[in-house]
mmCIF file of C-alpha atoms and ligand atoms in Angstrom:
data_model
loop_
_atom_site.group_PDB
_atom_site.id
_atom_site.type_symbol
_atom_site.label_atom_id
_atom_site.label_comp_id
_atom_site.label_asym_id
_atom_site.label_seq_id
_atom_site.Cartn_x
_atom_site.Cartn_y
_atom_site.Cartn_z
ATOM 1 C CA GLN A 1 -6.535 -29.131 9.468
ATOM 2 C CA ALA A 2 -6.426 -26.468 12.184
ATOM 3 C CA GLY A 3 -2.959 -25.773 13.524
ATOM 4 C CA GLU A 4 -1.442 -28.234 11.038
ATOM 5 C CA ALA A 5 1.867 -26.371 10.889
ATOM 6 C CA VAL A 6 2.067 -25.655 14.622
ATOM 7 C CA PRO A 7 4.463 -27.727 16.783
ATOM 8 C CA ALA A 8 2.423 -29.936 19.142
ATOM 9 C CA ALA A 9 3.672 -28.200 22.294
ATOM 10 C CA GLN A 10 2.628 -24.756 21.012
ATOM 11 C CA LYS A 11 -0.868 -25.559 19.708
ATOM 12 C CA SER A 12 -2.748 -24.146 22.678
ATOM 13 C CA SER A 13 -0.531 -21.082 22.777
ATOM 14 C CA TRP A 14 -1.230 -20.515 19.038
ATOM 15 C CA THR A 15 -4.973 -20.871 19.623
ATOM 16 C CA SER A 16 -4.958 -18.317 22.401
ATOM 17 C CA PHE A 17 -2.851 -15.977 20.234
ATOM 18 C CA LEU A 18 -5.492 -16.238 17.495
ATOM 19 C CA LYS A 19 -8.262 -15.649 20.020
ATOM 20 C CA SER A 20 -6.570 -12.522 21.322
ATOM 21 C CA LEU A 21 -6.361 -11.244 17.731
ATOM 22 C CA ALA A 22 -10.131 -11.258 17.335
ATOM 23 C CA GLY A 23 -11.443 -7.779 17.945
ATOM 24 C CA PHE A 24 -7.920 -6.413 18.136
ATOM 25 C CA THR A 25 -6.861 -3.141 16.513
ATOM 26 C CA GLY A 26 -3.589 -1.324 16.898
ATOM 27 C CA ASP A 27 -0.026 -2.352 17.427
ATOM 28 C CA LEU A 28 0.382 -6.028 16.680
ATOM 29 C CA SER A 29 4.156 -5.877 17.075
ATOM 30 C CA ALA A 30 3.833 -5.571 20.838
ATOM 31 C CA MET A 31 1.724 -8.718 21.170
ATOM 32 C CA THR A 32 3.214 -11.928 22.548
ATOM 33 C CA ALA A 33 3.195 -14.802 20.082
ATOM 34 C CA PRO A 34 4.319 -18.430 20.428
ATOM 35 C CA PRO A 35 8.013 -19.110 19.712
ATOM 36 C CA PHE A 36 7.559 -21.046 16.435
ATOM 37 C CA ILE A 37 6.230 -17.911 14.705
ATOM 38 C CA LEU A 38 9.072 -15.571 15.824
ATOM 39 C CA SER A 39 11.578 -14.297 13.280
ATOM 40 C CA PRO A 40 15.139 -13.346 14.315
ATOM 41 C CA THR A 41 15.052 -10.285 12.025
ATOM 42 C CA SER A 42 14.065 -6.784 13.066
ATOM 43 C CA LEU A 43 11.645 -4.670 11.017
ATOM 44 C CA THR A 44 14.468 -2.130 10.546
ATOM 45 C CA GLU A 45 15.956 -4.548 7.985
ATOM 46 C CA PHE A 46 12.835 -4.562 5.806
ATOM 47 C CA PRO A 47 13.536 -1.359 3.819
ATOM 48 C CA ALA A 48 16.349 -3.288 2.092
ATOM 49 C CA TYR A 49 13.613 -5.037 0.088
ATOM 50 C CA TRP A 50 13.287 -1.814 -1.916
ATOM 51 C CA CYS A 51 16.617 -2.312 -3.596
ATOM 52 C CA GLU A 52 17.383 -6.004 -4.000
ATOM 53 C CA ARG A 53 17.469 -5.454 -7.763
ATOM 54 C CA PRO A 54 19.726 -2.408 -7.683
ATOM 55 C CA GLU A 55 20.111 -2.304 -11.463
ATOM 56 C CA LEU A 56 16.349 -1.657 -11.831
ATOM 57 C CA PHE A 57 16.620 1.192 -9.323
ATOM 58 C CA ALA A 58 19.578 2.675 -11.215
ATOM 59 C CA ALA A 59 17.898 2.163 -14.612
ATOM 60 C CA ILE A 60 15.243 4.754 -13.720
ATOM 61 C CA ALA A 61 17.832 7.437 -14.482
ATOM 62 C CA ASP A 62 18.448 6.013 -17.965
ATOM 63 C CA GLY A 63 14.892 6.600 -19.220
ATOM 64 C CA LYS A 64 15.038 9.136 -22.057
ATOM 65 C CA THR A 65 11.493 10.493 -21.669
ATOM 66 C CA GLU A 66 9.083 11.213 -18.823
ATOM 67 C CA GLN A 67 7.048 8.243 -19.939
ATOM 68 C CA ALA A 68 10.069 5.930 -20.087
ATOM 69 C CA ARG A 69 11.114 6.936 -16.572
ATOM 70 C CA ALA A 70 7.590 6.487 -15.198
ATOM 71 C CA LEU A 71 7.584 2.968 -16.674
ATOM 72 C CA ALA A 72 11.014 2.273 -15.179
ATOM 73 C CA VAL A 73 9.781 3.362 -11.743
ATOM 74 C CA LEU A 74 6.752 1.066 -12.085
ATOM 75 C CA LYS A 75 8.941 -1.838 -13.180
ATOM 76 C CA TRP A 76 11.330 -1.353 -10.258
ATOM 77 C CA PHE A 77 8.409 -1.040 -7.812
ATOM 78 C CA ILE A 78 6.614 -4.203 -9.005
ATOM 79 C CA SER A 79 9.915 -6.068 -8.922
ATOM 80 C CA THR A 80 10.353 -5.322 -5.192
ATOM 81 C CA LEU A 81 7.028 -6.922 -4.194
ATOM 82 C CA LYS A 82 8.220 -10.530 -4.267
ATOM 83 C CA GLY A 83 10.971 -9.762 -1.760
ATOM 84 C CA GLN A 84 8.799 -7.502 0.398
ATOM 85 C CA TYR A 85 5.893 -9.916 0.725
ATOM 86 C CA THR A 86 7.017 -13.505 0.079
ATOM 87 C CA SER A 87 10.648 -13.760 1.187
ATOM 88 C CA ARG A 88 9.965 -14.926 4.763
ATOM 89 C CA ASN A 89 7.862 -17.765 3.360
ATOM 90 C CA GLU A 90 10.789 -18.716 1.167
ATOM 91 C CA SER A 91 13.503 -18.462 3.806
ATOM 92 C CA MET A 92 11.581 -19.595 6.914
ATOM 93 C CA GLY A 93 8.592 -21.542 5.584
ATOM 94 C CA SER A 94 5.923 -18.982 6.513
ATOM 95 C CA GLU A 95 5.377 -15.345 7.356
ATOM 96 C CA LYS A 96 6.754 -14.685 10.839
ATOM 97 C CA LYS A 97 6.578 -12.041 13.503
ATOM 98 C CA PRO A 98 9.603 -9.747 13.126
ATOM 99 C CA LEU A 99 11.489 -8.257 16.076
ATOM 100 C CA ASN A 100 9.883 -5.005 17.173
ATOM 101 C CA PRO A 101 12.605 -2.336 16.797
ATOM 102 C CA VAL A 102 13.606 -0.054 19.680
ATOM 103 C CA LEU A 103 13.636 3.720 19.326
ATOM 104 C CA GLY A 104 16.914 4.770 17.718
ATOM 105 C CA GLU A 105 17.696 1.364 16.257
ATOM 106 C CA LEU A 106 19.755 1.631 13.054
ATOM 107 C CA PHE A 107 20.347 -0.516 10.017
ATOM 108 C CA TYR A 108 23.025 0.322 7.441
ATOM 109 C CA GLY A 109 24.097 -1.475 4.325
ATOM 110 C CA TYR A 110 24.903 -1.139 0.647
ATOM 111 C CA TRP A 111 24.979 -2.816 -2.744
ATOM 112 C CA PRO A 112 28.404 -2.412 -4.327
ATOM 113 C CA ALA A 113 28.973 -0.400 -7.510
ATOM 114 C CA ASN A 114 29.312 -2.241 -10.813
ATOM 115 C CA ALA A 115 29.076 -1.553 -14.537
ATOM 116 C CA ALA A 116 25.370 -2.431 -14.822
ATOM 117 C CA ARG A 117 24.195 -0.042 -12.142
ATOM 118 C CA GLY A 118 26.873 2.581 -11.916
ATOM 119 C CA GLY A 119 27.406 3.774 -8.385
ATOM 120 C CA LYS A 120 27.239 2.150 -5.006
ATOM 121 C CA THR A 121 23.689 2.078 -3.618
ATOM 122 C CA THR A 122 23.409 2.769 0.099
ATOM 123 C CA LEU A 123 20.685 2.224 2.690
ATOM 124 C CA VAL A 124 20.177 4.110 5.957
ATOM 125 C CA VAL A 125 17.345 3.009 8.267
ATOM 126 C CA GLU A 126 16.364 4.462 11.628
ATOM 127 C CA GLN A 127 13.553 3.526 13.987
ATOM 128 C CA VAL A 128 12.075 6.991 14.514
ATOM 129 C CA SER A 129 9.236 5.979 16.833
ATOM 130 C CA HIS A 130 8.628 3.019 19.096
ATOM 131 C CA HIS A 131 5.068 3.646 20.085
ATOM 132 C CA PRO A 132 3.625 3.424 17.494
ATOM 133 C CA PRO A 133 6.467 1.729 15.606
ATOM 134 C CA ILE A 134 7.657 3.876 12.673
ATOM 135 C CA THR A 135 10.683 3.062 10.524
ATOM 136 C CA ALA A 136 12.295 5.726 8.298
ATOM 137 C CA TYR A 137 14.630 4.909 5.420
ATOM 138 C CA ARG A 138 16.755 6.392 2.677
ATOM 139 C CA ILE A 139 18.248 4.638 -0.326
ATOM 140 C CA GLU A 140 20.563 6.436 -2.714
ATOM 141 C CA ASN A 141 22.584 5.813 -5.814
ATOM 142 C CA LEU A 142 24.229 9.220 -6.007
ATOM 143 C CA GLU A 143 26.161 8.507 -9.168
ATOM 144 C CA LYS A 144 22.893 7.792 -10.972
ATOM 145 C CA GLY A 145 21.017 10.543 -9.160
ATOM 146 C CA VAL A 146 18.256 8.280 -7.847
ATOM 147 C CA THR A 147 17.075 8.406 -4.212
ATOM 148 C CA LEU A 148 14.199 6.945 -2.213
ATOM 149 C CA THR A 149 13.027 8.400 1.106
ATOM 150 C CA GLY A 150 10.177 6.901 3.060
ATOM 151 C CA HIS A 151 8.708 5.742 6.306
ATOM 152 C CA SER A 152 6.645 2.740 7.248
ATOM 153 C CA ALA A 153 4.082 2.050 9.960
ATOM 154 C CA GLN A 154 1.131 -0.311 10.156
ATOM 155 C CA LYS A 155 -2.418 -0.328 11.457
ATOM 156 C CA THR A 156 -3.666 -3.840 11.991
ATOM 157 C CA SER A 157 -7.099 -5.324 12.502
ATOM 158 C CA PHE A 158 -8.622 -8.781 12.345
ATOM 159 C CA SER A 159 -11.405 -9.783 10.007
ATOM 160 C CA GLY A 160 -12.760 -13.039 8.626
ATOM 161 C CA GLY A 161 -9.910 -15.060 10.086
ATOM 162 C CA SER A 162 -7.204 -12.858 8.550
ATOM 163 C CA ILE A 163 -5.023 -10.040 9.842
ATOM 164 C CA ILE A 164 -5.621 -6.904 7.780
ATOM 165 C CA VAL A 165 -2.641 -4.540 7.646
ATOM 166 C CA LYS A 166 -3.134 -0.993 6.457
ATOM 167 C CA GLN A 167 0.249 0.476 5.641
ATOM 168 C CA VAL A 168 0.687 3.986 6.954
ATOM 169 C CA GLY A 169 3.463 6.028 5.383
ATOM 170 C CA HIS A 170 4.676 6.559 1.857
ATOM 171 C CA ALA A 171 7.881 6.859 -0.118
ATOM 172 C CA VAL A 172 9.225 9.536 -2.436
ATOM 173 C CA LEU A 173 11.609 8.658 -5.228
ATOM 174 C CA THR A 174 13.613 11.430 -6.869
ATOM 175 C CA VAL A 175 15.581 11.361 -10.104
ATOM 176 C CA SER A 176 18.040 14.153 -10.892
ATOM 177 C CA LEU A 177 18.242 14.629 -14.639
ATOM 178 C CA PRO A 178 21.361 15.695 -16.580
ATOM 179 C CA SER A 179 19.499 18.952 -17.419
ATOM 180 C CA GLY A 180 19.687 19.877 -13.741
ATOM 181 C CA GLU A 181 15.957 19.382 -13.266
ATOM 182 C CA SER A 182 14.548 16.642 -11.101
ATOM 183 C CA GLU A 183 11.425 14.520 -11.000
ATOM 184 C CA GLU A 184 9.599 13.207 -7.978
ATOM 185 C CA TYR A 185 7.439 10.118 -7.627
ATOM 186 C CA LEU A 186 5.058 9.697 -4.698
ATOM 187 C CA ILE A 187 4.615 6.019 -3.883
ATOM 188 C CA THR A 188 1.711 4.769 -1.784
ATOM 189 C CA LEU A 189 1.576 1.263 -0.360
ATOM 190 C CA PRO A 190 -0.877 -1.620 -0.756
ATOM 191 C CA ARG A 191 -3.043 -3.177 1.902
ATOM 192 C CA LEU A 192 -2.005 -6.596 3.208
ATOM 193 C CA ARG A 193 -4.064 -9.537 4.264
ATOM 194 C CA ILE A 194 -2.342 -12.211 6.309
ATOM 195 C CA ASP A 195 -4.028 -15.525 5.530
ATOM 196 C CA GLY A 196 -3.282 -19.081 6.608
ATOM 197 C CA LEU A 197 -3.413 -18.237 10.330
ATOM 198 C CA TRP A 198 -5.790 -21.071 11.130
ATOM 199 C CA TYR A 199 -3.209 -23.597 9.915
ATOM 200 C CA GLY A 200 -0.328 -21.834 11.611
ATOM 201 C CA SER A 201 1.336 -21.051 8.273
ATOM 202 C CA PRO A 202 0.669 -17.375 7.590
ATOM 203 C CA TYR A 203 1.320 -15.774 4.198
ATOM 204 C CA ILE A 204 0.567 -12.392 2.674
ATOM 205 C CA GLU A 205 -1.851 -11.488 -0.084
ATOM 206 C CA LEU A 206 -1.980 -7.911 -1.351
ATOM 207 C CA ALA A 207 -5.298 -6.119 -1.763
ATOM 208 C CA GLU A 208 -6.893 -2.965 -3.090
ATOM 209 C CA THR A 209 -4.921 -0.277 -4.910
ATOM 210 C CA SER A 210 -1.648 1.605 -4.622
ATOM 211 C CA TYR A 211 -0.377 4.543 -6.686
ATOM 212 C CA ILE A 212 2.800 6.020 -8.072
ATOM 213 C CA GLN A 213 2.273 9.679 -8.965
ATOM 214 C CA SER A 214 5.007 11.464 -10.866
ATOM 215 C CA SER A 215 5.582 15.197 -10.753
ATOM 216 C CA THR A 216 5.514 14.979 -14.581
ATOM 217 C CA GLY A 217 1.858 13.949 -14.430
ATOM 218 C CA TRP A 218 2.253 10.239 -15.201
ATOM 219 C CA LEU A 219 0.268 8.095 -12.794
ATOM 220 C CA SER A 220 0.497 4.366 -12.155
ATOM 221 C CA THR A 221 -2.589 2.799 -10.619
ATOM 222 C CA ILE A 222 -1.847 -0.695 -9.354
ATOM 223 C CA GLU A 223 -4.694 -3.021 -8.423
ATOM 224 C CA TYR A 224 -4.005 -6.158 -6.437
ATOM 225 C CA LYS A 225 -6.099 -9.312 -6.452
ATOM 226 C CA GLY A 226 -5.719 -12.794 -5.048
ATOM 227 C CA LYS A 227 -7.038 -16.146 -6.213
ATOM 228 C CA GLY A 228 -10.239 -16.012 -8.193
ATOM 229 C CA TYR A 229 -9.890 -12.527 -9.739
ATOM 230 C CA PHE A 230 -8.280 -11.247 -12.977
ATOM 231 C CA SER A 231 -6.396 -14.404 -13.898
ATOM 232 C CA GLY A 232 -7.609 -16.559 -11.039
ATOM 233 C CA LYS A 233 -4.089 -16.730 -9.620
ATOM 234 C CA SER A 234 -2.842 -15.531 -6.260
ATOM 235 C CA HIS A 235 -0.546 -12.470 -6.211
ATOM 236 C CA SER A 236 -2.178 -11.008 -9.342
ATOM 237 C CA PHE A 237 -1.985 -7.363 -10.244
ATOM 238 C CA LYS A 238 -3.037 -5.017 -12.985
ATOM 239 C CA ALA A 239 -1.218 -1.722 -13.439
ATOM 240 C CA THR A 240 -2.314 1.161 -15.622
ATOM 241 C CA LEU A 241 0.055 4.004 -16.475
ATOM 242 C CA THR A 242 -1.672 7.144 -17.696
ATOM 243 C CA PRO A 243 -0.524 10.682 -18.509
ATOM 244 C CA HIS A 244 -2.006 13.443 -16.370
ATOM 245 C CA SER A 245 -4.080 15.678 -18.595
ATOM 246 C CA HIS A 246 -6.289 14.498 -21.397
ATOM 247 C CA ILE A 247 -3.413 13.789 -23.717
ATOM 248 C CA HIS A 248 -4.545 11.190 -26.230
ATOM 249 C CA THR A 249 -1.937 8.583 -25.496
ATOM 250 C CA SER A 250 -3.364 5.176 -24.804
ATOM 251 C CA PRO A 251 -2.469 4.034 -21.310
ATOM 252 C CA HIS A 252 0.003 1.242 -20.685
ATOM 253 C CA VAL A 253 -1.746 -1.737 -19.168
ATOM 254 C CA ILE A 254 0.325 -4.397 -17.471
ATOM 255 C CA GLU A 255 -0.975 -7.642 -16.040
ATOM 256 C CA GLY A 256 0.617 -10.576 -14.304
ATOM 257 C CA THR A 257 1.587 -11.968 -10.930
ATOM 258 C CA TRP A 258 3.989 -9.842 -8.943
ATOM 259 C CA HIS A 259 6.034 -12.754 -7.588
ATOM 260 C CA THR A 260 6.798 -14.055 -11.110
ATOM 261 C CA THR A 261 6.310 -12.112 -14.353
ATOM 262 C CA SER A 262 3.947 -9.704 -16.083
ATOM 263 C CA LYS A 263 3.219 -8.579 -19.629
ATOM 264 C CA GLU A 264 2.260 -5.405 -21.426
ATOM 265 C CA SER A 265 -1.306 -6.068 -22.573
ATOM 266 C CA HIS A 266 -1.100 -4.548 -26.088
ATOM 267 C CA SER A 267 2.190 -5.970 -27.203
ATOM 268 C CA GLY A 268 2.410 -9.087 -25.081
ATOM 269 C CA ALA A 269 6.001 -8.128 -24.252
ATOM 270 C CA THR A 270 7.379 -9.147 -20.862
ATOM 271 C CA PHE A 271 7.257 -6.219 -18.438
ATOM 272 C CA HIS A 272 8.809 -7.487 -15.231
ATOM 273 C CA ASP A 273 10.491 -10.788 -14.391
ATOM 274 C CA VAL A 274 11.634 -11.661 -10.882
ATOM 275 C CA THR A 275 12.300 -15.338 -11.460
ATOM 276 C CA SER A 276 16.061 -14.740 -11.329
ATOM 277 C CA PRO A 277 17.845 -14.426 -7.953
ATOM 278 C CA LYS A 278 17.881 -11.088 -6.159
ATOM 279 C CA GLU A 279 20.911 -9.508 -4.545
ATOM 280 C CA GLU A 280 20.956 -9.216 -0.781
ATOM 281 C CA ILE A 281 22.322 -6.154 0.910
ATOM 282 C CA THR A 282 25.911 -6.120 2.211
ATOM 283 C CA VAL A 283 26.051 -5.399 5.951
ATOM 284 C CA ALA A 284 29.052 -4.980 8.276
ATOM 285 C CA SER A 285 29.810 -7.968 10.500
ATOM 286 C CA ILE A 286 28.396 -7.815 14.022
ATOM 287 C CA GLU A 287 31.895 -7.210 15.433
ATOM 288 C CA GLU A 288 32.172 -4.072 13.308
ATOM 289 C CA GLN A 289 28.722 -2.713 14.201
ATOM 290 C CA GLY A 290 27.864 0.009 16.688
ATOM 291 C CA GLU A 291 25.619 -0.776 19.666
ATOM 292 C CA TRP A 292 22.504 0.736 18.047
ATOM 293 C CA GLU A 293 22.839 -1.278 14.889
ATOM 294 C CA SER A 294 20.091 -3.824 14.551
ATOM 295 C CA ARG A 295 22.028 -7.073 14.216
ATOM 296 C CA LYS A 296 24.365 -6.158 17.072
ATOM 297 C CA LEU A 297 21.555 -4.935 19.328
ATOM 298 C CA TRP A 298 19.402 -8.058 18.806
ATOM 299 C CA HIS A 299 22.258 -10.540 18.541
ATOM 300 C CA GLY A 300 21.462 -12.506 21.715
ATOM 301 C CA VAL A 301 17.744 -12.617 21.007
ATOM 302 C CA ALA A 302 18.231 -13.641 17.379
ATOM 303 C CA LYS A 303 20.667 -16.394 18.366
ATOM 304 C CA GLY A 304 18.184 -17.768 20.907
ATOM 305 C CA ILE A 305 15.379 -17.790 18.312
ATOM 306 C CA ARG A 306 17.563 -19.440 15.665
ATOM 307 C CA GLU A 307 18.792 -22.131 18.015
ATOM 308 C CA GLY A 308 15.404 -22.780 19.591
ATOM 309 C CA ASP A 309 16.630 -21.539 22.977
ATOM 310 C CA PHE A 310 13.628 -19.356 23.728
ATOM 311 C CA GLU A 311 14.505 -18.892 27.356
ATOM 312 C CA SER A 312 17.763 -17.221 26.469
ATOM 313 C CA ALA A 313 15.977 -15.206 23.738
ATOM 314 C CA ALA A 314 13.484 -13.989 26.351
ATOM 315 C CA THR A 315 16.273 -13.048 28.792
ATOM 316 C CA PHE A 316 18.098 -10.961 26.184
ATOM 317 C CA LYS A 317 14.829 -9.371 25.066
ATOM 318 C CA GLY A 318 13.995 -8.496 28.681
ATOM 319 C CA LYS A 319 17.378 -6.777 29.038
ATOM 320 C CA ILE A 320 16.793 -4.649 25.952
ATOM 321 C CA GLU A 321 13.304 -3.693 27.112
ATOM 322 C CA ASN A 322 14.454 -2.776 30.618
ATOM 323 C CA GLU A 323 17.256 -0.679 29.249
ATOM 324 C CA GLN A 324 14.743 1.132 27.012
ATOM 325 C CA ARG A 325 12.330 1.734 29.895
ATOM 326 C CA GLN A 326 15.174 3.154 31.995
ATOM 327 C CA ARG A 327 16.209 5.464 29.154
ATOM 328 C CA ARG A 328 12.647 6.812 28.799
ATOM 329 C CA ARG A 329 12.472 7.362 32.592
ATOM 330 C CA ASP A 330 15.806 9.209 32.590
ATOM 331 C CA GLU A 331 14.655 11.385 29.722
ATOM 332 C CA SER A 332 11.424 12.409 31.389
ATOM 333 C CA ALA A 333 13.238 13.026 34.694
ATOM 334 C CA GLY A 334 15.814 15.187 32.911
ATOM 335 C CA GLY A 335 13.218 16.921 30.749
ATOM 336 C CA THR A 336 14.908 15.744 27.554
ATOM 337 C CA THR A 337 13.656 13.735 24.592
ATOM 338 C CA TRP A 338 15.319 11.211 22.329
ATOM 339 C CA GLU A 339 17.022 12.826 19.338
ATOM 340 C CA LEU A 340 16.784 11.297 15.896
ATOM 341 C CA LYS A 341 20.092 10.764 14.169
ATOM 342 C CA HIS A 342 19.456 10.701 10.404
ATOM 343 C CA PHE A 343 15.932 12.063 9.938
ATOM 344 C CA LYS A 344 13.836 15.070 10.827
ATOM 345 C CA TYR A 345 10.108 14.819 11.443
ATOM 346 C CA VAL A 346 8.001 16.845 8.989
ATOM 347 C CA GLU A 347 4.421 17.506 9.995
ATOM 348 C CA HIS A 348 2.810 17.627 6.540
ATOM 349 C CA ASP A 349 5.037 16.161 3.854
ATOM 350 C CA PRO A 350 4.837 18.820 1.094
ATOM 351 C CA VAL A 351 5.558 16.292 -1.676
ATOM 352 C CA TYR A 352 2.724 14.072 -0.461
ATOM 353 C CA GLU A 353 0.332 17.019 -0.390
ATOM 354 C CA ARG A 354 1.335 18.360 -3.819
ATOM 355 C CA LEU A 355 1.417 15.057 -5.708
ATOM 356 C CA GLY A 356 -1.312 13.410 -3.650
ATOM 357 C CA LYS A 357 -3.812 16.034 -4.907
ATOM 358 C CA LEU A 358 -3.286 14.867 -8.480
ATOM 359 C CA PHE A 359 -4.879 11.482 -7.794
ATOM 360 C CA LYS A 360 -6.968 12.431 -4.743
ATOM 361 C CA ALA A 361 -4.798 10.543 -2.287
ATOM 362 C CA ASN A 362 -6.528 9.293 0.810
ATOM 363 C CA PRO A 363 -5.655 10.622 3.373
ATOM 364 C CA PRO A 364 -5.013 14.034 1.744
ATOM 365 C CA THR A 365 -2.037 14.685 3.994
ATOM 366 C CA GLU A 366 0.611 12.577 5.710
ATOM 367 C CA ASP A 367 3.592 13.280 7.918
ATOM 368 C CA GLY A 368 7.066 12.545 6.682
ATOM 369 C CA TYR A 369 10.696 12.161 7.695
ATOM 370 C CA ALA A 370 13.295 14.217 5.841
ATOM 371 C CA TYR A 371 16.752 12.708 5.467
ATOM 372 C CA LEU A 372 19.582 14.718 7.019
ATOM 373 C CA GLY A 373 22.230 13.511 4.562
ATOM 374 C CA ASN A 374 24.521 12.131 7.271
ATOM 375 C CA GLY A 375 24.584 8.394 6.589
ATOM 376 C CA PRO A 376 27.721 6.446 7.532
ATOM 377 C CA HIS A 377 28.851 5.741 3.970
ATOM 378 C CA SER A 378 28.014 8.991 2.195
ATOM 379 C CA GLU A 379 31.465 8.749 0.586
ATOM 380 C CA SER A 380 31.316 6.456 -2.457
HETATM 381 C C1 CLR B 401 6.867 -3.634 6.612
HETATM 382 C C2 CLR B 401 7.296 -2.739 5.469
HETATM 383 C C3 CLR B 401 7.822 -3.554 4.293
HETATM 384 C C4 CLR B 401 6.787 -4.556 3.845
HETATM 385 C C5 CLR B 401 6.267 -5.387 4.983
HETATM 386 C C6 CLR B 401 6.206 -6.732 4.834
HETATM 387 C C7 CLR B 401 5.687 -7.658 5.840
HETATM 388 C C8 CLR B 401 4.922 -6.976 6.983
HETATM 389 C C9 CLR B 401 5.696 -5.726 7.405
HETATM 390 C C10 CLR B 401 5.824 -4.695 6.234
HETATM 391 C C11 CLR B 401 5.102 -5.109 8.684
HETATM 392 C C12 CLR B 401 4.914 -6.105 9.828
HETATM 393 C C13 CLR B 401 4.092 -7.329 9.394
HETATM 394 C C14 CLR B 401 4.817 -7.930 8.182
HETATM 395 C C15 CLR B 401 4.132 -9.256 7.975
HETATM 396 C C16 CLR B 401 3.812 -9.739 9.405
HETATM 397 C C17 CLR B 401 4.104 -8.551 10.356
HETATM 398 C C18 CLR B 401 2.668 -6.899 9.073
HETATM 399 C C19 CLR B 401 4.484 -4.016 5.948
HETATM 400 C C20 CLR B 401 3.186 -8.513 11.595
HETATM 401 C C21 CLR B 401 3.549 -7.428 12.589
HETATM 402 C C22 CLR B 401 3.303 -9.831 12.384
HETATM 403 C C23 CLR B 401 2.100 -10.714 12.227
HETATM 404 C C24 CLR B 401 2.201 -11.905 13.104
HETATM 405 C C25 CLR B 401 1.702 -13.124 12.383
HETATM 406 C C26 CLR B 401 2.700 -13.624 11.343
HETATM 407 C C27 CLR B 401 1.350 -14.168 13.372
HETATM 408 O O1 CLR B 401 8.180 -2.702 3.237
#
């Protein structure tokens, strides 16, 4: 039934939200939505999803051949999807609207070192643009020599009752080998469809194709399908790993559902398995955080949302927005611009252009954000 999951008092507000979505393209994050669908978490926290199985990230460095490492990258990547795209449903009952980060907002955290993964794995996130929203991130396990640098933005539209999200941005994973050489992997991102809006209980399904292109030539092509395709199950995928040139190695084919398990088609061996618990990032307490750090910055708003005190949430949000507006006015009056702290804008990411050519990436070029190497916990 329509609006089934919507609290009675918010039904008309949900309906008008849905109406305003029709024919809408652009920046969904700025749109006002009814309180029941608001999440107390900022989008700057989302890059942590890339590393909630830190041992899989570290294990990339242990692959003895180019092929073994390409498979390890694919396995790590597939294993992040459950967290990236279903964890709000698990923790809050449905997909929700995250807090829209302010320019300069930061999120820092780490996964501690242990025997299974070697070194400490650290995350640095910075909101590098507010309009449109762009989030840049860097994850590194320096002891293992594995890093991930990327940025994330979204273009949204509405079609057939669903929100369609095209992810703009990409990630580059690098592995430094004991030989002194290093490999790069260009990672593109799938398209999202947000279904279940009519009932007021949105959830994500992935669609179309994403790629992982290695500088060694190995290419993973990952196709996503929902209910009624491949296996008939939602969250299905099929990944094919092929060498670059016409080497006569049969490709690896992997099929399964990304939120549970998958198998290698030839051997039937389990490829990925995310049925065990993941490991959340460790973050400093709010008292220890600086004023630009996400949880400190949004504390009042998040508390209001969690406790159902939406008036207080709105007051705190208004304060943050006014302060931001004032800052932008001061900057234009003083002829200055906001300076990024951990990243530098790159007009045409050279790695994207070089590796993107190998699989005819669309678009052929993308901007990037280079990491400045000045995260807060660079010491391990
Ligand atoms: C951000 C980058 C992450 C993966 C990811 C997961 C969920 C996406 C999010 C990204 C971007 C913002 C997003 C969200 C789901 C819902 C939310 C598209 C791509 C939009 C802005 C809010 C929709 C509002 C409805 C829930 C009503 O690696």
